XYZ file of C-alpha atoms in Angstrom:
570
model
C 101.037 110.795 44.188
C 102.494 112.351 41.054
C 100.278 115.107 39.574
C 100.997 116.257 36.080
C 101.382 120.087 35.826
C 98.731 120.183 33.111
C 96.267 118.650 35.554
C 96.850 121.403 38.138
C 96.201 124.034 35.537
C 92.999 122.290 34.451
C 91.762 121.942 38.019
C 92.454 125.593 38.806
C 90.525 126.847 35.781
C 87.725 124.364 36.408
C 87.426 125.437 40.048
C 86.817 129.076 39.093
C 84.184 128.024 36.626
C 82.467 125.754 39.145
C 82.362 128.484 41.772
C 80.783 130.914 39.331
C 78.173 128.369 38.322
C 77.458 127.446 41.931
C 76.884 131.116 42.893
C 74.571 131.543 39.928
C 72.533 128.480 40.930
C 69.338 129.151 42.882
C 69.420 127.960 46.521
C 65.711 127.127 46.363
C 64.818 123.496 45.674
C 62.966 123.029 42.378
C 59.442 121.623 42.220
C 59.066 118.025 41.137
C 57.537 117.430 37.708
C 56.111 114.303 36.108
C 58.852 112.865 33.948
C 57.959 112.358 30.305
C 60.794 110.763 28.391
C 59.251 111.398 24.986
C 60.878 114.125 22.884
C 57.685 116.174 22.548
C 58.241 119.986 22.654
C 55.799 120.426 25.509
C 57.771 118.241 27.902
C 61.386 118.273 26.736
C 62.213 121.665 28.270
C 60.902 120.778 31.738
C 62.523 117.381 31.684
C 65.876 118.823 30.660
C 65.768 121.069 33.731
C 64.982 118.102 35.985
C 67.899 116.114 34.553
C 70.342 119.051 34.580
C 73.324 119.404 36.885
C 73.295 122.753 38.741
C 77.084 123.032 38.487
C 77.824 122.311 34.806
C 74.276 123.139 33.637
C 74.320 120.046 31.396
C 72.431 116.734 31.487
C 73.746 114.536 34.293
C 76.765 112.327 33.791
C 77.020 109.617 36.449
C 74.625 111.449 38.814
C 75.154 111.226 42.595
C 72.760 112.290 45.344
C 73.826 114.219 48.459
C 72.386 113.418 51.911
C 70.191 116.501 51.553
C 68.601 115.031 48.416
C 70.129 117.109 45.585
C 71.676 115.607 42.460
C 74.908 116.506 40.666
C 77.348 115.036 38.181
C 79.816 112.922 40.121
C 82.884 114.722 38.727
C 81.289 118.177 39.115
C 80.523 117.649 42.799
C 83.972 116.145 43.445
C 85.738 119.074 41.835
C 83.467 121.517 43.638
C 84.317 120.001 47.022
C 88.023 119.726 46.119
C 88.093 123.506 45.622
C 86.065 124.479 48.713
C 87.197 124.706 52.332
C 83.839 123.488 53.631
C 81.934 120.491 52.413
C 78.417 121.710 51.702
C 75.632 121.355 49.147
C 76.053 123.746 46.194
C 72.273 124.345 46.127
C 70.913 124.470 49.694
C 74.318 125.179 51.316
C 73.783 122.438 53.913
C 77.121 121.785 55.588
C 78.419 118.246 56.120
C 80.826 117.507 58.977
C 82.707 115.051 56.781
C 82.722 114.450 53.074
C 79.930 111.950 52.253
C 80.899 108.796 50.397
C 78.752 109.138 47.303
C 77.875 106.409 44.831
C 76.270 106.782 41.416
C 72.471 106.943 41.545
C 71.831 104.061 39.136
C 68.101 104.715 38.829
C 68.614 108.349 37.891
C 71.435 107.406 35.520
C 69.114 104.920 33.764
C 66.514 107.671 33.341
C 69.176 110.011 31.952
C 70.436 107.380 29.509
C 66.884 106.686 28.341
C 66.265 110.409 27.956
C 69.424 110.799 25.879
C 68.512 107.843 23.736
C 64.931 108.956 23.081
C 65.949 112.528 22.405
C 68.807 111.274 20.222
C 71.344 113.382 22.016
C 74.718 113.128 20.318
C 77.309 111.423 22.467
C 80.274 113.780 22.436
C 83.686 112.521 21.508
C 86.371 112.319 24.178
C 88.599 115.346 23.651
C 92.100 116.097 24.833
C 92.110 117.763 28.258
C 95.426 119.544 27.595
C 94.605 121.321 24.344
C 93.952 125.020 25.119
C 92.652 126.306 21.785
C 91.070 123.769 19.443
C 90.365 120.602 21.356
C 91.641 117.585 19.452
C 90.228 114.104 19.686
C 91.802 112.102 22.516
C 93.864 109.050 21.582
C 94.298 107.591 25.088
C 93.187 108.240 28.663
C 95.300 107.894 31.804
C 93.374 106.785 34.928
C 96.331 107.866 37.125
C 96.520 111.401 35.793
C 92.738 111.540 35.262
C 93.282 113.109 31.828
C 92.712 112.212 28.195
C 95.431 113.077 25.621
C 95.608 113.695 21.924
C 98.510 112.291 19.915
C 100.694 115.335 20.535
C 100.157 115.531 24.309
C 100.476 111.764 24.694
C 104.216 111.936 23.982
C 105.055 112.712 27.614
C 103.519 109.377 28.683
C 105.572 107.618 26.046
C 108.903 109.261 26.863
C 109.039 110.378 30.517
C 110.093 107.385 32.701
C 107.650 108.182 35.512
C 104.720 108.539 33.135
C 105.644 105.472 31.089
C 104.613 103.332 34.078
C 101.027 104.601 33.861
C 98.586 102.182 32.244
C 96.859 103.886 29.359
C 93.351 102.932 28.258
C 91.089 103.752 25.335
C 89.564 107.231 25.628
C 86.757 107.406 28.199
C 84.765 110.374 29.390
C 84.286 109.317 33.002
C 87.831 108.761 34.165
C 86.757 109.156 37.801
C 85.056 105.772 37.495
C 88.532 104.258 37.108
C 89.691 105.657 40.476
C 89.149 104.153 43.910
C 86.725 106.476 45.690
C 88.397 105.792 49.029
C 92.088 105.938 48.176
C 92.067 108.004 44.993
C 94.187 105.385 43.260
C 93.591 103.605 39.891
C 91.393 100.515 40.038
C 94.016 98.153 38.652
C 92.994 94.964 40.458
C 89.879 92.834 40.856
C 88.854 91.102 44.078
C 87.297 87.784 43.144
C 86.091 87.217 46.715
C 83.988 90.388 46.744
C 83.583 90.674 42.951
C 84.669 94.307 42.830
C 87.485 96.417 41.365
C 90.077 97.604 43.912
C 93.265 99.648 44.034
C 96.681 98.632 45.356
C 95.981 100.112 48.800
C 92.723 98.154 49.042
C 94.693 94.895 48.689
C 96.619 95.591 51.906
C 93.630 96.917 53.878
C 90.033 95.661 53.657
C 90.822 93.237 50.791
C 93.950 91.802 52.368
C 94.428 88.042 51.830
C 91.673 88.094 49.212
C 92.005 86.558 45.779
C 93.057 89.725 43.916
C 94.064 89.590 40.259
C 94.841 92.118 37.548
C 91.826 93.777 35.984
C 93.055 92.670 32.542
C 93.257 89.046 33.671
C 89.746 89.068 35.112
C 88.472 90.925 32.070
C 89.764 88.164 29.765
C 88.070 85.576 31.955
C 84.829 87.529 32.008
C 84.990 88.033 28.232
C 85.357 84.281 27.750
C 82.370 83.749 30.034
C 80.443 86.398 28.109
C 81.332 84.714 24.829
C 80.099 81.401 26.211
C 76.966 83.083 27.529
C 76.497 84.732 24.163
C 76.848 81.353 22.454
C 74.313 79.876 24.862
C 71.958 82.803 24.309
C 72.321 82.517 20.533
C 71.565 78.799 20.781
C 68.539 79.565 22.937
C 67.423 82.115 20.363
C 67.827 79.564 17.569
C 65.972 76.942 19.591
C 63.124 79.344 20.240
C 63.002 80.457 16.624
C 62.825 76.801 15.610
C 60.133 76.125 18.205
C 58.217 79.191 16.998
C 58.391 77.877 13.450
C 57.261 74.441 14.639
C 54.296 75.952 16.484
C 53.390 78.118 13.492
C 53.633 75.075 11.231
C 51.504 73.069 13.669
C 48.903 75.836 13.746
C 48.788 75.944 9.933
C 48.623 72.150 9.751
C 45.967 72.046 12.448
C 43.953 74.697 10.618
C 44.297 72.793 7.352
C 43.253 69.528 9.014
C 40.362 71.270 10.789
C 39.084 72.666 7.489
C 39.348 69.219 5.914
C 37.584 67.620 8.858
C 34.825 70.227 8.620
C 34.416 69.422 4.928
C 34.363 65.685 5.739
C 31.732 66.259 8.437
C 29.588 68.312 6.070
C 29.915 65.596 3.428
C 29.115 62.895 5.988
C 26.011 64.605 7.347
C 24.885 65.468 3.820
C 25.118 61.773 2.896
C 23.353 60.813 6.116
C 20.548 63.291 5.470
C 20.161 61.925 1.960
C 20.054 58.391 3.357
C 17.487 59.418 5.946
C 15.352 61.181 3.316
C 15.629 58.162 1.026
C 14.658 55.761 3.821
C 11.858 58.080 4.873
C 10.474 58.177 1.310
C 10.739 54.407 0.962
C 9.146 53.889 4.367
C 6.215 56.193 3.599
C 5.662 54.496 0.228
C 5.717 51.019 1.811
C 3.386 52.137 4.589
C 1.001 53.677 2.058
C 0.977 50.540 -0.094
C 0.421 48.367 2.963
C -2.392 50.634 4.115
C -4.091 50.411 0.709
C -3.716 46.614 0.673
C -5.192 46.346 4.166
C -8.089 48.652 3.222
C -8.811 46.562 0.083
C -8.740 43.373 2.154
C -11.106 44.912 4.660
C -13.535 45.880 1.873
C -13.530 42.334 0.482
C -14.102 40.843 3.929
C -16.950 43.244 4.602
C -18.630 42.362 1.288
C -18.290 38.658 2.060
C -19.676 39.190 5.531
C -22.590 41.212 4.194
C -23.500 38.390 1.736
C -23.439 35.835 4.527
C -25.534 38.126 6.727
C -28.139 38.466 3.928
C -28.275 34.690 3.464
C -28.543 34.098 7.180
C -31.380 36.616 7.489
C -33.231 34.863 4.661
C -32.843 31.468 6.384
C -33.884 32.993 9.685
C -37.115 34.269 8.077
C -37.864 30.809 6.615
C -37.228 29.178 9.956
C -39.475 31.727 11.645
C -42.295 30.985 9.208
C -41.835 27.218 9.346
C -41.921 27.165 13.139
C -45.525 28.598 13.102
C -46.947 26.567 10.184
C -49.885 24.091 10.621
C -48.923 22.259 7.442
C -47.205 19.290 9.009
C -46.419 17.676 5.686
C -44.615 20.819 4.396
C -42.618 21.125 7.632
C -41.343 17.577 7.372
C -40.457 17.969 3.690
C -38.597 21.316 4.178
C -36.881 20.554 7.512
C -33.847 18.673 6.149
C -32.734 21.540 3.865
C -33.272 24.280 6.449
C -31.568 22.432 9.302
C -28.509 21.294 7.353
C -25.180 23.142 8.269
C -24.799 26.557 6.603
C -21.724 26.781 4.361
C -20.025 29.897 5.898
C -16.401 30.959 6.562
C -14.943 30.567 10.034
C -14.225 34.178 11.029
C -12.701 33.560 14.483
C -9.035 33.852 13.392
C -9.588 36.537 10.789
C -8.638 40.153 11.709
C -6.941 43.253 10.341
C -3.300 43.610 11.606
C -3.254 46.996 13.286
C 0.512 46.616 14.174
C 1.739 46.153 10.660
C 2.974 49.780 10.305
C 4.989 49.568 13.531
C 6.770 46.452 12.366
C 7.479 48.099 9.042
C 8.856 51.134 10.864
C 11.146 48.986 12.993
C 12.436 47.202 9.928
C 13.033 50.508 8.161
C 14.853 51.956 11.188
C 17.089 48.902 11.366
C 17.868 49.304 7.714
C 18.588 53.007 8.289
C 20.898 52.224 11.236
C 22.835 49.760 9.112
C 23.158 52.383 6.367
C 24.363 55.004 8.828
C 26.926 52.597 10.332
C 28.304 51.806 6.893
C 28.460 55.512 6.013
C 30.282 56.317 9.253
C 32.755 53.460 8.750
C 33.450 54.562 5.201
C 33.978 58.172 6.272
C 36.266 57.237 9.171
C 38.386 54.952 6.985
C 38.515 57.550 4.238
C 39.694 60.190 6.717
C 42.371 58.166 8.500
C 43.750 56.782 5.234
C 44.718 60.340 4.338
C 47.476 60.034 6.970
C 49.042 57.016 5.265
C 52.848 56.843 5.463
C 55.324 54.772 3.480
C 56.638 52.161 5.924
C 59.854 50.280 5.227
C 61.086 47.676 7.701
C 64.470 48.213 9.337
C 66.805 45.203 8.874
C 69.001 46.468 11.729
C 66.150 45.709 14.165
C 65.090 42.299 12.778
C 65.581 39.156 14.872
C 68.245 36.888 13.266
C 65.611 34.254 12.333
C 63.525 36.746 10.347
C 63.829 37.191 6.585
C 63.023 40.560 4.983
C 62.289 41.181 1.328
C 64.690 43.379 -0.631
C 62.236 46.281 -0.669
C 61.669 45.998 3.088
C 57.905 45.533 2.680
C 57.600 41.828 3.652
C 58.808 39.786 6.615
C 58.575 36.085 7.334
C 60.071 33.680 9.826
C 62.444 31.231 8.193
C 64.227 28.071 9.279
C 67.601 29.746 8.810
C 69.279 31.898 11.428
C 70.908 34.780 9.582
C 74.336 36.037 10.529
C 73.135 39.597 11.068
C 75.660 41.975 12.688
C 75.072 42.657 16.375
C 73.899 46.131 17.280
C 71.937 47.860 20.035
C 68.815 48.125 17.836
C 68.352 44.409 17.068
C 65.884 42.156 18.913
C 67.725 39.042 20.048
C 65.027 37.089 21.919
C 61.641 37.804 20.361
C 60.630 37.591 16.693
C 60.145 41.332 16.125
C 61.073 43.923 13.513
C 60.425 47.694 13.547
C 59.942 50.241 10.804
C 62.861 52.436 9.761
C 61.147 55.748 10.374
C 59.800 56.862 13.759
C 57.124 59.461 14.452
C 57.121 61.935 17.348
C 54.118 64.094 16.453
C 50.986 64.302 14.361
C 49.072 61.369 12.883
C 50.145 58.405 10.777
C 48.525 55.289 9.305
C 49.733 52.088 7.668
C 48.230 48.758 6.567
C 49.516 45.211 6.998
C 48.272 42.217 5.034
C 47.817 39.197 7.355
C 46.089 36.913 4.842
C 47.082 33.253 5.171
C 48.545 33.623 8.665
C 47.091 31.920 11.718
C 49.324 33.817 14.169
C 50.665 37.355 14.115
C 51.211 40.447 16.234
C 51.396 44.046 14.988
C 51.038 47.656 16.104
C 53.531 50.319 17.234
C 56.359 50.487 19.786
C 58.340 53.283 21.391
C 62.033 53.743 20.632
C 63.238 52.586 24.062
C 61.437 49.220 23.908
C 63.533 46.408 25.416
C 65.270 44.595 22.563
C 67.704 42.346 24.408
C 65.646 40.395 26.928
C 62.187 39.620 28.256
C 59.348 41.718 26.906
C 55.684 41.710 27.873
C 53.167 42.929 25.354
C 51.492 45.919 27.053
C 51.587 49.749 26.929
C 53.617 49.920 30.155
C 56.486 48.211 28.314
C 56.271 50.562 25.362
C 54.171 48.635 22.834
C 50.569 48.942 21.643
C 49.708 45.796 19.692
C 46.968 43.494 18.401
C 47.628 39.745 18.636
C 46.077 36.774 16.836
C 46.661 33.164 17.854
C 44.949 29.769 17.626
C 43.139 30.478 14.362
C 40.306 32.711 15.655
C 41.573 34.129 18.967
C 42.180 37.870 18.849
C 43.440 39.957 21.759
C 44.311 43.577 22.406
C 47.540 43.544 24.413
C 46.553 45.752 27.352
C 48.039 45.231 30.836
C 45.267 42.658 31.186
C 44.722 41.313 27.629
C 41.289 42.063 26.176
C 39.677 39.243 24.166
C 37.982 40.419 20.974
C 35.009 38.827 19.236
C 35.296 39.460 15.499
C 32.581 38.292 13.091
C 34.961 38.276 10.143
C 38.657 37.357 10.082
C 40.632 40.471 9.044
C 42.726 39.894 5.918
C 44.298 43.334 6.105
C 44.728 45.387 9.301
C 45.033 49.179 9.382
C 46.942 50.883 12.213
C 46.190 54.549 12.969
C 48.081 56.705 15.519
C 47.258 60.197 16.762
C 50.354 61.136 18.765
C 48.985 64.240 20.505
C 45.648 62.582 21.352
C 47.374 59.468 22.722
C 45.390 57.165 20.409
C 46.290 53.861 18.686
C 43.437 52.292 16.671
C 43.142 49.091 14.619
C 40.751 48.564 11.687
C 39.623 45.751 9.412
C 40.427 47.420 6.090
C 38.213 45.272 3.843
C 35.073 45.495 5.985
C 35.960 49.088 6.972
C 35.159 48.285 10.575
C 36.818 49.289 13.841
C 38.556 46.523 15.796
C 40.044 48.135 18.923
C 41.595 51.365 20.250
C 44.139 52.174 22.947
C 42.991 55.555 24.299
C 44.304 58.198 26.721
C 47.928 57.148 26.214
C 50.840 59.523 26.852
C 53.663 59.390 24.310
C 57.061 60.982 24.978
C 59.291 59.131 22.491
C 59.296 58.270 18.817
C 56.852 55.528 17.824
C 57.810 52.887 15.237
C 55.663 50.384 13.274
C 55.922 46.978 15.003
C 55.529 43.596 13.233
C 55.906 40.030 14.460
C 55.102 37.063 12.138
C 55.155 34.807 15.228
C 56.551 31.266 15.212
C 56.289 28.473 12.656
C 54.241 25.402 13.635
C 54.829 22.675 11.016
C 54.681 25.212 8.236
C 51.313 26.665 9.282
C 52.554 30.183 9.875
C 55.095 30.555 7.066
C 53.125 33.205 5.131
C 54.675 36.677 5.333
C 53.348 39.854 6.868
C 53.187 42.444 4.084
C 53.227 46.234 4.329
C 50.426 47.069 1.884
C 50.065 50.087 -0.274
C 47.041 52.037 0.935
C 44.233 52.153 -1.634
C 41.860 54.975 -0.766
C 38.289 53.792 -0.400
C 35.619 55.841 -2.093
């Protein structure tokens, strides 16, 4: 192996220095201290000693650990052993029969790097190894010669034929890392089988017949992989930033909705309390009036009874006297008037109704319940209408026999089959049209006027609903709908359809969806009453408004379904 004369000179001077430093080093092992990586004055001195090489007396560079447990800079220990006859530890002098194969202590190196970073130690520039007086900044390093050169001393590598074959690299401080530890040759190749850098000799020994390529070639490949990984990481960062923003927005929106719901609840219960107080006042007044009326009636009945009792007592006295008289003529003359029927009221069916207050209470409670129900319905409708969205029907989804208005707010079934262009979104078997905009989160509400129609079907459907063949109306097939047929037959399209008994025919139907809660509810807008709800659903796709004006039966069902503008009920 060619050794540049400057290298010999450097090694000779370095050997003398290393020997002097080794002799000055204490052979006694130092006590272990708790490592504190902070730059505080109380700990920095002790830590520096712990992380100091005993040969160069500087903070470790690529530290290695001997079998006896002492640590040194990799290059310091190598040079020390290169200039000694025996291979022993510079500190404890333990002799090794053969030179140990040492590898960098990665844990200790990480601690050293962290210490340097936290103490803001200046990373020294790579200087020319050949300069003897003022060391100039190195321009290139040669892994073969194990030296770094300034511009002036680099000329030999650019002019001498033997040196021109050496591969120069950007200046590095740890040139020994670019040498094979086993063969002392430059690590110019990369073994893809073992994923490690190797020298030329390695390729004909333990790495023979392996997939060995130039370091530069593998480096380009690895850089491309790193660039791809970096792109992937950047995309992941962007995705997570976006998700963070979405979560933050959801939290703000949730907080805003919660505050509004709290206010609505307070308003609702305030109204209910007022209604209860009003009913209570009315009830007490009615009960008091009824009590007074009953007491007055009782007084009149008692007076009437007392008069009859007085008259009866008088007659009883006359009868008593007449029954003991000896005046036969007077008895016969008086008998007809005393024995005639007494004109009195029949009191058998007359009584005071002691249950009158209970019946009044029941009536008042029924009235109160009706008031509370109306208040609740009004509050619920008022709250869900705040989530109203502007729905426009999508002509690209409409069945060819459907006719949409220009503004996309009305749909009817006509007698003409339109020549709509074929596309994957259009329904080709069932009379269905979807809204243009889908919703994948939050809450939304819309209203559909069904006045004048004897058959219709409406609700929401997921994006992947089958549009080109058979379709059953049920949540399992991606639709949550309400269906009317045969004038007064209403059904909720569950897996097993649920028949609904509605007192009033809805003229306008409201559809409310809470995506996260898995809820789809239907309301009669005019009566402000709840019709039906699909609960505990699990949505994973966008949901779209779903309308079907059904079929025409001799002109009976020709009225359109109309997307109505929501008018907020007060």
